[in-house]
Amino acid sequence: MDIQGNILYGGHRAQAISPGQSMFSNNRAYRLAFQTDGNLVIYKINQQTGKEDPIWATGTTGKNVDAVRMQADGNFVMYHPQQKGSPWSTHTNETGGEYIVMEDWGDLVLYRGDGGIVWSSAEDHRDDWMRLLDDSLTLKDICVPGSHDAGMYETKYLARRGLVLTQSLGLYDQLRCGVRYFDLRPTYIDGKGIYVYHGPAEGPLLQVLLDEVARFFESHPTETAILNFSHWKQFESKNDTSQVGNLTFCKMIQDTLGKYLLIKDLNTNLSNVPLKELRGKVILIIADHNDLFDFHVRSKIKGIYQLTIQLKLYDRYSDKRDYDEMRNDQQGKFDRHDNREELFMHNWTLTPIDNIMIVFRSTVRSYSEEINPRLRQEFGKMKADLWNPRPNGKMVNIINMDYVQEACPLAVCKYVTHQRLLQLQQPKP
């Protein structure tokens, strides 16, 4: 007999699934099956044909197990009472996890009693998470993880490294972790090439980053990514050096990403393009550099768009050093934001104090270690205010973070996207 409902509780109830049993999402679109071969599998169910496709599994086929139990200690664990150890668990003991849910968007999610997220199956298979999204959704209907100063995972600049480093992985690994929006800041150094930078420091060569993006899209045809180039340095004037930099940038983009670039007419509002046309594509945006955009148009190079024209984005960071102040600042901006044609970015970041005397205790990393876990820990109490789309469709489209891969924001992003899909499926009045 299958499990009734879509929830397994821990505590004194300590509910379990036995081999051969299943638990369905409330919308009956997904089935969590504990197979008799020992594997725990989530299946996506085609609502028209009834065909089932596996989308996640524990990989425990052949293991001698007799239950998967939601334990009182917060761990969801697979075991056999006569054997020591477990072939698989969520490793969430002593985290406060109380119940696990087969959610309507296809993830198995472990929650605390207050609704905070402890663990999610979204943490697996993050490299192709967009494959399950409805083809009709647009950028305005999707929430994605974003990487602030995405290229600054390394630098030769030794002084104040804690203030300039913002990530710990290259773009290929960030993409594999589910990141789909990248904030990139280029600087042209005559005779050396184009680098990304943050503050006073250069990071890797831009070519290295573009190669990593191309490498990812070679094998991920269901995904899409936005590269937003802003805060240009040494490109500003129309002198010979600047024009060489513009030409170098455009040629590098075409040579490396040409076959993956989204090509649309310059009159297109990119936020309205359906995901079906975005899959396998890189959306390349430039901000605050009209000289380059003019150069690009004159050169007839396609696939480069302007932030304020083809894609509009509301991006206002808080410039705070306190978590509550940052959250309230971004919440207030979301409440006041009323332009449905603009994507809304929630900047889940704190700004360190630029002071050499305290740089070692006030760093980008230390601040991210404080606030990143709270994205999921406080998910329950923030759902109504921030993570549910408004009646007019306004929603958080990008959660922009430092050290984003360590925050695992994908569970929140998938929830927001699913809530928007439900809204779109409601009958028109």
Coordinates of C-alpha atoms in Angstrom, one line a residue:
M1 CA 0.0 0.0 0.0
D2 CA 1.3 3.4 -1.0
I3 CA 2.0 6.2 1.6
Q4 CA -1.0 8.5 2.1
G5 CA -0.2 12.1 1.5
N6 CA 3.1 13.6 0.5
I7 CA 4.8 14.0 3.9
L8 CA 6.8 11.7 6.2
Y9 CA 7.2 12.9 9.8
G10 CA 10.0 12.3 12.2
G11 CA 9.7 12.7 16.0
H12 CA 7.7 10.2 17.9
R13 CA 5.9 9.1 14.7
A14 CA 9.1 8.3 12.8
Q15 CA 7.4 7.4 9.5
A16 CA 9.1 5.2 6.9
I17 CA 8.7 3.9 3.4
S18 CA 9.1 0.2 2.8
P19 CA 10.3 -1.5 -0.4
G20 CA 7.6 -1.5 -3.0
Q21 CA 5.9 1.6 -1.6
S22 CA 5.5 5.0 -3.2
M23 CA 4.7 8.6 -2.1
F24 CA 3.2 11.0 -4.5
S25 CA 3.3 14.8 -4.8
N26 CA -0.1 16.5 -4.1
N27 CA -0.4 17.3 -7.8
R28 CA 0.3 13.7 -8.7
A29 CA 3.0 14.9 -11.2
Y30 CA 5.9 13.2 -9.2
R31 CA 6.3 9.8 -7.5
L32 CA 8.9 8.9 -4.9
A33 CA 9.3 5.2 -5.2
F34 CA 11.3 2.9 -2.8
Q35 CA 11.9 0.1 -5.3
T36 CA 12.4 -3.5 -4.3
D37 CA 15.9 -3.4 -5.8
G38 CA 16.9 -1.0 -3.0
N39 CA 16.9 2.2 -5.1
L40 CA 14.9 5.3 -4.0
V41 CA 13.8 7.1 -7.1
I42 CA 11.8 10.2 -8.0
Y43 CA 9.7 9.8 -11.2
K44 CA 8.2 12.6 -13.3
I45 CA 4.7 11.5 -14.5
N46 CA 3.4 12.6 -17.9
Q47 CA -0.1 13.7 -17.1
Q48 CA -1.4 12.8 -20.6
T49 CA 0.2 9.4 -21.2
G50 CA 1.0 8.3 -17.6
K51 CA 4.6 7.5 -18.8
E52 CA 7.2 7.9 -16.0
D53 CA 10.8 9.2 -16.3
P54 CA 13.3 9.0 -13.5
I55 CA 14.7 12.4 -12.5
W56 CA 16.6 11.6 -9.3
A57 CA 17.8 8.5 -7.4
T58 CA 19.9 7.5 -4.5
G59 CA 21.9 5.0 -6.6
T60 CA 21.5 2.2 -4.1
T61 CA 20.4 -0.6 -6.4
G62 CA 21.3 -3.9 -5.0
K63 CA 21.6 -2.8 -1.4
N64 CA 20.0 -4.9 1.2
V65 CA 17.7 -2.4 2.9
D66 CA 14.2 -2.7 4.3
A67 CA 13.1 0.9 5.0
V68 CA 13.8 4.6 4.5
R69 CA 12.9 6.4 7.7
M70 CA 12.4 10.0 8.7
Q71 CA 14.2 9.7 12.1
A72 CA 13.6 11.8 15.2
D73 CA 17.2 13.2 15.0
G74 CA 16.4 14.9 11.7
N75 CA 18.1 12.4 9.4
F76 CA 16.2 10.8 6.5
V77 CA 18.0 7.5 6.3
M78 CA 18.0 4.1 4.5
Y79 CA 18.9 1.1 6.6
H80 CA 18.4 -2.5 7.5
P81 CA 18.0 -3.3 11.2
Q82 CA 20.4 -6.3 11.0
Q83 CA 23.2 -4.4 9.4
K84 CA 25.6 -1.7 10.6
G85 CA 25.8 1.6 8.8
S86 CA 23.6 3.0 6.0
P87 CA 24.1 3.0 2.2
W88 CA 22.4 6.4 2.0
S89 CA 21.1 9.3 4.1
T90 CA 20.6 13.0 4.0
H91 CA 23.3 13.4 6.7
T92 CA 21.1 15.9 8.5
N93 CA 21.0 14.5 12.0
E94 CA 21.0 17.2 14.7
T95 CA 19.9 19.8 12.2
G96 CA 16.3 20.2 13.4
G97 CA 14.7 18.4 10.4
E98 CA 11.2 17.3 11.3
Y99 CA 9.4 16.3 8.1
I100 CA 10.2 15.5 4.5
V101 CA 7.9 16.4 1.6
M102 CA 7.5 15.2 -2.0
E103 CA 6.9 18.6 -3.5
D104 CA 4.8 19.5 -6.5
W105 CA 7.9 20.8 -8.4
G106 CA 9.7 17.5 -8.3
D107 CA 12.0 17.9 -5.3
L108 CA 12.2 15.9 -2.1
V109 CA 12.6 18.6 0.6
L110 CA 13.4 18.2 4.3
Y111 CA 12.1 21.0 6.5
R112 CA 12.5 22.1 10.1
G113 CA 9.4 22.7 12.1
D114 CA 9.4 26.5 11.3
G115 CA 9.6 25.8 7.5
G116 CA 13.3 26.3 7.1
I117 CA 14.9 24.1 4.5
V118 CA 17.4 21.5 5.8
W119 CA 18.0 19.5 2.7
S120 CA 16.7 19.1 -0.8
S121 CA 17.1 16.7 -3.7
A122 CA 17.7 19.8 -5.8
E123 CA 21.3 19.7 -4.4
D124 CA 21.8 16.7 -6.8
H125 CA 21.8 17.1 -10.6
R126 CA 22.1 20.9 -10.3
D127 CA 24.0 21.0 -13.6
D128 CA 20.8 20.5 -15.7
W129 CA 18.0 21.6 -13.3
M130 CA 16.3 23.7 -16.0
R131 CA 15.4 20.6 -18.0
L132 CA 12.2 20.1 -16.0
L133 CA 10.9 23.7 -16.4
D134 CA 8.0 24.3 -18.6
D135 CA 9.0 25.4 -22.1
S136 CA 6.5 28.2 -22.1
L137 CA 8.1 30.0 -19.1
T138 CA 10.0 33.2 -19.8
L139 CA 12.8 34.9 -18.0
K140 CA 10.1 37.0 -16.2
D141 CA 8.6 33.7 -14.9
I142 CA 11.8 32.0 -13.6
C143 CA 14.0 32.5 -10.5
V144 CA 17.7 31.6 -10.9
P145 CA 20.8 31.6 -8.7
G146 CA 23.1 34.5 -9.5
S147 CA 26.9 34.9 -8.9
H148 CA 28.0 38.4 -7.8
D149 CA 31.4 39.3 -9.3
A150 CA 31.4 35.9 -10.7
G151 CA 34.9 35.8 -12.1
M152 CA 36.7 36.8 -8.9
Y153 CA 37.6 33.4 -7.6
E154 CA 41.3 34.0 -7.8
T155 CA 43.7 37.0 -8.1
K156 CA 47.4 37.8 -8.0
Y157 CA 46.6 40.8 -5.9
L158 CA 47.8 39.9 -2.4
A159 CA 46.7 42.9 -0.5
R160 CA 43.1 42.9 0.8
R161 CA 42.3 39.6 -0.9
G162 CA 39.4 39.2 1.5
L163 CA 37.8 42.3 0.0
V164 CA 38.2 41.4 -3.7
L165 CA 37.6 37.6 -3.8
T166 CA 33.9 36.9 -4.0
Q167 CA 33.7 33.3 -5.3
S168 CA 35.6 30.1 -4.9
L169 CA 34.9 28.2 -8.1
G170 CA 35.4 29.0 -11.8
L171 CA 32.4 29.5 -14.1
Y172 CA 32.2 25.9 -15.3
D173 CA 31.8 24.6 -11.8
Q174 CA 29.5 27.4 -10.9
L175 CA 27.3 26.4 -13.8
R176 CA 27.4 22.8 -12.7
C177 CA 26.2 24.0 -9.3
G178 CA 23.1 25.6 -10.9
V179 CA 24.2 29.2 -11.3
R180 CA 22.5 30.8 -14.3
Y181 CA 23.2 34.5 -13.9
F182 CA 26.8 35.9 -13.9
D183 CA 27.9 39.4 -13.0
L184 CA 31.2 40.0 -14.9
R185 CA 33.3 43.2 -14.8
P186 CA 35.9 43.5 -17.6
T187 CA 39.0 45.6 -17.7
Y188 CA 41.2 46.0 -20.8
I189 CA 44.9 46.2 -20.2
D190 CA 46.8 47.4 -23.3
G191 CA 49.3 44.8 -24.4
K192 CA 48.0 42.1 -22.0
G193 CA 44.4 41.5 -22.8
I194 CA 41.0 41.6 -21.1
Y195 CA 40.6 40.5 -17.5
V196 CA 37.7 40.6 -15.0
Y197 CA 38.3 42.7 -11.9
H198 CA 36.8 43.8 -8.6
G199 CA 37.9 47.0 -7.0
P200 CA 41.6 47.4 -7.3
A201 CA 42.4 43.8 -8.4
E202 CA 42.3 41.8 -11.6
G203 CA 41.1 38.3 -11.6
P204 CA 41.4 35.7 -14.4
L205 CA 41.6 36.5 -18.1
L206 CA 38.2 36.8 -19.7
Q207 CA 39.1 34.2 -22.2
V208 CA 39.5 31.6 -19.5
L209 CA 36.0 32.3 -18.2
L210 CA 34.5 32.2 -21.7
D211 CA 36.2 28.9 -22.4
E212 CA 34.6 27.5 -19.3
V213 CA 31.1 28.7 -20.3
A214 CA 31.6 27.1 -23.8
R215 CA 32.7 23.9 -22.2
F216 CA 29.6 23.7 -20.1
F217 CA 27.2 24.4 -23.0
E218 CA 28.8 21.7 -25.1
S219 CA 27.0 19.1 -23.0
H220 CA 24.0 21.0 -21.5
P221 CA 21.5 21.7 -24.2
T222 CA 18.5 22.2 -21.8
E223 CA 20.1 25.1 -19.9
T224 CA 20.5 28.8 -20.4
A225 CA 22.7 31.5 -18.8
I226 CA 22.9 35.2 -18.6
L227 CA 26.3 36.9 -18.8
N228 CA 26.0 40.5 -17.7
F229 CA 29.1 42.7 -18.4
S230 CA 29.2 45.9 -16.5
H231 CA 31.5 48.3 -14.6
W232 CA 33.8 48.5 -17.7
K233 CA 37.4 49.7 -17.1
Q234 CA 39.7 51.2 -19.7
F235 CA 37.0 51.0 -22.4
E236 CA 35.4 54.4 -21.7
S237 CA 36.8 56.8 -24.2
K238 CA 36.8 56.7 -28.0
N239 CA 40.6 56.7 -28.3
D240 CA 42.5 54.0 -30.2
T241 CA 43.1 51.9 -27.1
S242 CA 39.5 51.7 -26.3
Q243 CA 38.5 50.7 -29.9
V244 CA 41.1 48.0 -29.8
G245 CA 39.6 46.8 -26.5
N246 CA 36.1 46.8 -28.0
L247 CA 37.2 44.9 -31.1
T248 CA 39.1 42.4 -28.9
F249 CA 36.0 41.8 -26.7
C250 CA 33.6 41.3 -29.6
K251 CA 36.0 39.0 -31.5
M252 CA 36.6 36.9 -28.3
I253 CA 32.9 36.6 -27.7
Q254 CA 32.2 35.5 -31.3
D255 CA 35.1 33.1 -31.5
T256 CA 34.4 31.4 -28.2
L257 CA 30.6 31.6 -27.7
G258 CA 29.3 32.3 -31.2
K259 CA 27.4 29.1 -31.7
Y260 CA 25.8 29.4 -28.2
L261 CA 24.7 33.0 -28.3
L262 CA 21.0 33.8 -28.4
I263 CA 20.4 35.7 -31.7
K264 CA 17.3 37.9 -31.7
D265 CA 16.3 41.1 -33.4
L266 CA 17.4 44.2 -31.4
N267 CA 13.7 45.2 -31.0
T268 CA 13.0 42.0 -29.0
N269 CA 12.2 42.2 -25.3
L270 CA 14.4 39.2 -24.1
S271 CA 12.4 38.8 -20.9
N272 CA 9.4 37.7 -23.0
V273 CA 11.2 35.0 -25.0
P274 CA 9.9 31.5 -24.0
L275 CA 12.4 29.1 -22.5
K276 CA 12.0 26.8 -25.5
E277 CA 14.0 29.3 -27.5
L278 CA 16.5 29.9 -24.8
R279 CA 17.6 26.4 -24.1
G280 CA 21.3 25.7 -24.9
K281 CA 21.8 29.5 -25.3
V282 CA 23.9 32.2 -23.6
I283 CA 22.3 35.6 -23.3
L284 CA 25.0 38.2 -23.4
I285 CA 24.2 41.6 -21.9
I286 CA 26.3 44.7 -21.7
A287 CA 25.6 47.5 -19.3
D288 CA 26.9 51.1 -18.9
H289 CA 29.0 51.0 -22.1
N290 CA 27.2 52.6 -25.0
D291 CA 30.5 52.9 -27.0
L292 CA 30.8 49.2 -27.2
F293 CA 27.1 48.7 -28.1
D294 CA 27.4 51.2 -30.9
F295 CA 30.6 49.5 -32.1
H296 CA 28.8 46.1 -31.9
V297 CA 25.9 47.4 -34.0
R298 CA 28.1 49.0 -36.6
S299 CA 30.1 45.8 -36.8
K300 CA 27.0 43.7 -37.5
I301 CA 28.1 41.3 -34.7
K302 CA 24.9 39.6 -33.5
G303 CA 24.1 38.2 -30.0
I304 CA 25.1 41.2 -27.8
Y305 CA 22.3 43.1 -26.1
Q306 CA 21.9 46.2 -24.0
L307 CA 20.8 45.9 -20.4
T308 CA 18.4 48.9 -20.5
I309 CA 16.9 48.1 -23.8
Q310 CA 16.6 44.4 -24.8
L311 CA 16.7 43.2 -21.2
K312 CA 15.7 45.3 -18.2
L313 CA 16.9 44.5 -14.7
Y314 CA 16.3 46.1 -11.3
D315 CA 19.6 45.7 -9.5
R316 CA 20.1 47.7 -6.4
Y317 CA 22.3 46.2 -3.7
S318 CA 21.9 47.3 -0.1
D319 CA 25.4 48.4 0.8
K320 CA 24.8 47.1 4.4
R321 CA 27.0 45.2 6.9
D322 CA 24.1 43.8 8.9
Y323 CA 21.9 40.9 7.9
D324 CA 18.6 42.3 9.1
E325 CA 19.3 45.7 7.5
M326 CA 20.2 44.0 4.2
R327 CA 17.1 41.8 4.2
N328 CA 14.8 44.7 5.1
D329 CA 16.4 46.9 2.4
Q330 CA 15.9 44.3 -0.3
Q331 CA 12.4 43.5 0.9
G332 CA 11.4 47.2 0.8
K333 CA 12.8 47.5 -2.7
F334 CA 10.8 44.4 -3.8
D335 CA 7.6 45.8 -2.3
R336 CA 8.1 49.1 -4.1
H337 CA 9.2 47.6 -7.4
D338 CA 6.2 47.8 -9.9
N339 CA 7.7 47.4 -13.3
R340 CA 6.7 44.0 -14.6
E341 CA 9.0 44.4 -17.6
E342 CA 12.1 44.5 -15.3
L343 CA 13.6 41.3 -13.9
F344 CA 14.0 41.8 -10.1
M345 CA 17.4 40.9 -8.6
H346 CA 17.5 40.2 -4.8
N347 CA 21.1 41.0 -3.8
W348 CA 21.7 38.6 -0.9
T349 CA 25.1 40.2 -0.1
L350 CA 26.8 42.3 2.6
T351 CA 29.5 44.8 1.9
P352 CA 32.7 44.6 3.9
I353 CA 34.3 47.7 5.4
D354 CA 37.2 48.8 3.2
N355 CA 39.7 49.3 5.9
I356 CA 43.1 47.7 6.0
M357 CA 43.0 47.5 9.8
I358 CA 40.0 45.2 9.9
V359 CA 40.2 43.4 6.6
F360 CA 40.9 40.1 8.2
R361 CA 37.7 40.0 10.2
S362 CA 35.5 41.9 7.7
T363 CA 35.8 40.0 4.4
V364 CA 33.4 39.0 1.7
R365 CA 33.8 35.4 2.7
S366 CA 33.1 36.0 6.4
Y367 CA 29.9 37.9 5.6
S368 CA 28.7 35.3 3.2
E369 CA 29.3 32.6 5.7
E370 CA 27.0 34.5 8.1
I371 CA 24.1 35.2 5.7
N372 CA 24.2 32.4 3.1
P373 CA 22.8 29.7 5.3
R374 CA 20.0 32.0 6.4
L375 CA 18.5 32.0 2.9
R376 CA 17.2 28.5 3.5
Q377 CA 17.0 28.6 7.3
E378 CA 14.5 31.5 7.1
F379 CA 12.7 30.2 4.0
G380 CA 9.5 29.4 6.0
K381 CA 8.9 32.8 7.4
M382 CA 9.9 34.6 4.2
K383 CA 7.7 32.7 1.8
A384 CA 4.7 35.0 2.0
D385 CA 6.7 38.3 1.9
L386 CA 9.3 37.5 -0.7
W387 CA 9.3 34.1 -2.3
N388 CA 5.7 34.1 -3.5
P389 CA 4.9 36.1 -6.7
R390 CA 2.6 39.0 -6.4
P391 CA -0.9 39.0 -8.1
N392 CA 0.5 41.1 -10.9
G393 CA 3.2 38.5 -11.6
K394 CA 6.1 40.4 -10.0
M395 CA 8.6 38.0 -8.5
V396 CA 12.2 37.6 -7.5
N397 CA 14.0 36.5 -10.7
I398 CA 17.6 36.4 -9.5
I399 CA 19.1 35.7 -6.1
N400 CA 22.5 37.2 -6.4
M401 CA 25.1 36.0 -3.9
D402 CA 28.8 35.8 -3.0
Y403 CA 30.2 32.3 -2.7
V404 CA 26.9 31.3 -4.2
Q405 CA 27.7 27.6 -4.7
E406 CA 28.1 27.2 -0.9
A407 CA 24.6 28.6 -0.3
C408 CA 22.6 26.1 -2.4
P409 CA 19.9 28.6 -3.3
L410 CA 18.4 26.3 -6.0
A411 CA 15.7 24.9 -3.7
V412 CA 14.4 28.4 -3.1
C413 CA 14.6 29.3 -6.8
K414 CA 12.7 26.2 -7.8
Y415 CA 10.0 27.0 -5.3
V416 CA 9.6 30.6 -6.6
T417 CA 9.4 29.4 -10.2
H418 CA 6.8 26.7 -9.3
Q419 CA 4.6 29.3 -7.6
R420 CA 4.8 31.5 -10.7
L421 CA 3.8 28.5 -12.9
L422 CA 0.8 27.8 -10.7
Q423 CA -0.2 31.5 -11.0
L424 CA 0.1 31.3 -14.8
Q425 CA -2.1 28.1 -14.9
Q426 CA -5.0 29.8 -13.1
P427 CA -8.0 30.6 -15.3
K428 CA -8.2 34.2 -16.5
P429 CA -11.0 36.1 -14.8

